[in-house]
mmCIF file of C-alpha atoms in Angstrom:
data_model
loop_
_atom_site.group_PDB
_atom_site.id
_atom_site.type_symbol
_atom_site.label_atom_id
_atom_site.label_comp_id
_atom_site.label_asym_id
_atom_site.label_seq_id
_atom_site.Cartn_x
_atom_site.Cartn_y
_atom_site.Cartn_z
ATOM 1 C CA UNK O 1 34.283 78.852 8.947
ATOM 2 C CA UNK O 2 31.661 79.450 6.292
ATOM 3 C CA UNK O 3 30.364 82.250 8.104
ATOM 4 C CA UNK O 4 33.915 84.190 8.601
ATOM 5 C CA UNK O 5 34.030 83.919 4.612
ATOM 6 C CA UNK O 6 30.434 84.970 4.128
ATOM 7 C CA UNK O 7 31.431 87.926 6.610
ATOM 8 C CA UNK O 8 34.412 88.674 5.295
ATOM 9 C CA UNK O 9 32.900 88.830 1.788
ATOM 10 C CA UNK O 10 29.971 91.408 3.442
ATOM 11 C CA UNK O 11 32.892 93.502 4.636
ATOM 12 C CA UNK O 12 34.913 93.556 1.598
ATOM 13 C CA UNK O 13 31.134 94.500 -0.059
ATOM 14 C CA UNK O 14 30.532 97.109 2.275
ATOM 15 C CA UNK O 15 33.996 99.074 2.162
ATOM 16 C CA UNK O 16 32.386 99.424 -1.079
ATOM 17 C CA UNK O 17 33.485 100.723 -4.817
ATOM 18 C CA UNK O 18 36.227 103.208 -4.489
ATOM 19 C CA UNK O 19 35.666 106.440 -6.848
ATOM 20 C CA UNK O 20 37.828 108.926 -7.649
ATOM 21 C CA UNK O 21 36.712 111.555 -5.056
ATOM 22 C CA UNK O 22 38.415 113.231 -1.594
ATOM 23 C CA UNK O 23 40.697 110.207 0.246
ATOM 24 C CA UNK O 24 39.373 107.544 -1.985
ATOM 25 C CA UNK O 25 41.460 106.026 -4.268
ATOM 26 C CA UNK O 26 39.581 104.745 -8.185
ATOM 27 C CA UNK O 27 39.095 100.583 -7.685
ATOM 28 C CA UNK O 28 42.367 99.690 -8.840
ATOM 29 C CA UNK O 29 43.183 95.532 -7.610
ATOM 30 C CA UNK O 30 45.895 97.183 -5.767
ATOM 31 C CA UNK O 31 42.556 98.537 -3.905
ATOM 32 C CA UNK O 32 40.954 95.615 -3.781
ATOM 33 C CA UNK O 33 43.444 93.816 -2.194
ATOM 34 C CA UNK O 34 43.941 96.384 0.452
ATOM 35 C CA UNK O 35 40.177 96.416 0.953
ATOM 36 C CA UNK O 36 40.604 92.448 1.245
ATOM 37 C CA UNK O 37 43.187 92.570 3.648
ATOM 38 C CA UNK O 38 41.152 95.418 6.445
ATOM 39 C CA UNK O 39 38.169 93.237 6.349
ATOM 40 C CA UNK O 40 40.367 90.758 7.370
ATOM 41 C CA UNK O 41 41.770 92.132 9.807
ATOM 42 C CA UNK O 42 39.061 93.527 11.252
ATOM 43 C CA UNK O 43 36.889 90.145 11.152
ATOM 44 C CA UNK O 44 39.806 88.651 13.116
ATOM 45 C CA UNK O 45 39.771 91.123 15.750
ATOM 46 C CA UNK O 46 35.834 90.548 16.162
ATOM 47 C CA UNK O 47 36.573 86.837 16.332
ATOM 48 C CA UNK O 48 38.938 87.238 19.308
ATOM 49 C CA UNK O 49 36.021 89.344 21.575
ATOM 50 C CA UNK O 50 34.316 87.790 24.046
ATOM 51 C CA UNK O 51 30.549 88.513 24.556
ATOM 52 C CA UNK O 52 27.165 87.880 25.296
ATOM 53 C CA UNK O 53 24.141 89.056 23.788
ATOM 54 C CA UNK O 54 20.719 87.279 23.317
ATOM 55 C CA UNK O 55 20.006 89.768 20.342
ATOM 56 C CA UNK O 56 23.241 90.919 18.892
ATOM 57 C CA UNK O 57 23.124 93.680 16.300
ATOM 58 C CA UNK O 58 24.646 95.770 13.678
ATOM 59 C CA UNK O 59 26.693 98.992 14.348
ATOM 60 C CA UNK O 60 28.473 100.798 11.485
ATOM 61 C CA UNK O 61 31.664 102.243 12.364
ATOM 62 C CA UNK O 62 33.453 105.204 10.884
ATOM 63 C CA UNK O 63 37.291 105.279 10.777
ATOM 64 C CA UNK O 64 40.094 106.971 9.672
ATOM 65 C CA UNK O 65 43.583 105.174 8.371
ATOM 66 C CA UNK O 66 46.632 106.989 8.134
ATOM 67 C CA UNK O 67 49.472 105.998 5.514
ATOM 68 C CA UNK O 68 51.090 104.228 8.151
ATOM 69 C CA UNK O 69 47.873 102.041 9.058
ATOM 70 C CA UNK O 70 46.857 103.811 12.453
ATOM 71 C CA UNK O 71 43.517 104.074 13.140
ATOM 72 C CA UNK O 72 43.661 108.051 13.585
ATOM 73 C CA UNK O 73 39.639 108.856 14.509
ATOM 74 C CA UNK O 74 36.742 106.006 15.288
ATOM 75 C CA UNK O 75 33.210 107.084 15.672
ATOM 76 C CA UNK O 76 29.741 104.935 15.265
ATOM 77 C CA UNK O 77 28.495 105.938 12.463
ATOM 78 C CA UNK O 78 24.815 104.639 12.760
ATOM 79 C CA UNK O 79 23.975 103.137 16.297
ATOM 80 C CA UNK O 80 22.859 99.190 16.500
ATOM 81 C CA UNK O 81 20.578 100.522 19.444
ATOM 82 C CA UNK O 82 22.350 98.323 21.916
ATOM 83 C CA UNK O 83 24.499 100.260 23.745
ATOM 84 C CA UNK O 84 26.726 96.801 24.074
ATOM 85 C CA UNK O 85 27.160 96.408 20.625
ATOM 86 C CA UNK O 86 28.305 99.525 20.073
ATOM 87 C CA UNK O 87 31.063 99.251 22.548
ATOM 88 C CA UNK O 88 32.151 95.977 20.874
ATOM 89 C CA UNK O 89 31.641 97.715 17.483
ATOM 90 C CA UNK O 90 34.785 100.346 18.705
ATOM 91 C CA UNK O 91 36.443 98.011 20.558
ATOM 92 C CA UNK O 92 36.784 95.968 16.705
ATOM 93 C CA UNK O 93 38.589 99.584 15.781
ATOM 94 C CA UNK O 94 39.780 101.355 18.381
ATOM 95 C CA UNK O 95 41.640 104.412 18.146
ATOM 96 C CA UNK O 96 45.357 104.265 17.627
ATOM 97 C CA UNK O 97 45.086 100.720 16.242
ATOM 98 C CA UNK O 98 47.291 99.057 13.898
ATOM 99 C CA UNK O 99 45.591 97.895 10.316
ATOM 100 C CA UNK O 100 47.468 97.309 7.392
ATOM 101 C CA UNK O 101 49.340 100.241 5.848
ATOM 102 C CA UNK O 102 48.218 102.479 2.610
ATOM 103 C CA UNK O 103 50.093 100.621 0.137
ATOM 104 C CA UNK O 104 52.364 103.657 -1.382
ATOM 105 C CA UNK O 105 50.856 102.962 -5.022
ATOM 106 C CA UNK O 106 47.787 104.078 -3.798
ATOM 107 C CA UNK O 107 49.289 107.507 -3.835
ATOM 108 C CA UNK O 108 46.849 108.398 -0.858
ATOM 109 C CA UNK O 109 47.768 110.078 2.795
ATOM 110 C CA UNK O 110 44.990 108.683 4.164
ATOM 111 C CA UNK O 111 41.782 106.653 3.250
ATOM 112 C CA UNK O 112 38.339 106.997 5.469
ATOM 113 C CA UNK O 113 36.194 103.590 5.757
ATOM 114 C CA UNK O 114 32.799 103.060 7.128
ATOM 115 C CA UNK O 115 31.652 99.383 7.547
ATOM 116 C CA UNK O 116 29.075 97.697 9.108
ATOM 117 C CA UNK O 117 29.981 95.269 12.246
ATOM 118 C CA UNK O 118 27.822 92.390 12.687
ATOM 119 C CA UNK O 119 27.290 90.680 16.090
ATOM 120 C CA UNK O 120 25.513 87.859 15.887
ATOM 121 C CA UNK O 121 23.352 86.762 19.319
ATOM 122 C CA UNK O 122 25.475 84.380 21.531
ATOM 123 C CA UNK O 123 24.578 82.881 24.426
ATOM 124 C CA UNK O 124 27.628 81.154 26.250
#
């Protein structure tokens, strides 16, 4: 458990401070919260995958959320060099996924996130 809260903390981090530029809201706690809530999400959906790797890795992923909380475009964003990894990395955010909607005070139609997916090694 302490490392889902230590990795859900490094997710929160890595969604990063919001500033007031294209598709990305100013850090508002309404942001925050949303921000909380992905990271989530998405630590519960790497929970739930099944794999083995004796050297696990990082990939970062690049998505795209619509207002409604679709995933609308998923790309690696910086390879973990294991080809494995990187397939667990999209299948963490696939393409026309559900994550939580754009709460409507964000006043945004869209929000673009890139985070980096840890897999640890695990042998069993």
């Amino acid at each position: 458990m302490p490392f889902l809260i230590a990795a859900a903390f490094g997710l929160i981090l890595a969604l990063g401070p919001a500033e007031a530029r294209e598709g990305r809201p100013a850090e508002t706690p309404a942001f925050a919260a949303y921000k909380a809530r992905i990271a989530l999400d998405i630590l519960g959906r790497m929970h739930r995958i099944r794999y083995r790797s004796q050297t696990g890795g990082i990939a970062r992923v690049r998505f795209r959320i619509d207002r409604t909380g679709k995933v609308a475009a998923s790309e690696i964003h910086t390879s973990s060099g294991n080809p494995y990894i990187d397939r667990l990395a999209m299948e963490a955010v696939p393409l026309g996924s559900e994550l939580p909607p754009i709460p409507a005070e964000l006043g945004i139609p869209s929000i673009g996130v890139t985070v980096p997916l840890h897999f640890p090694p695990r042998y069993y």
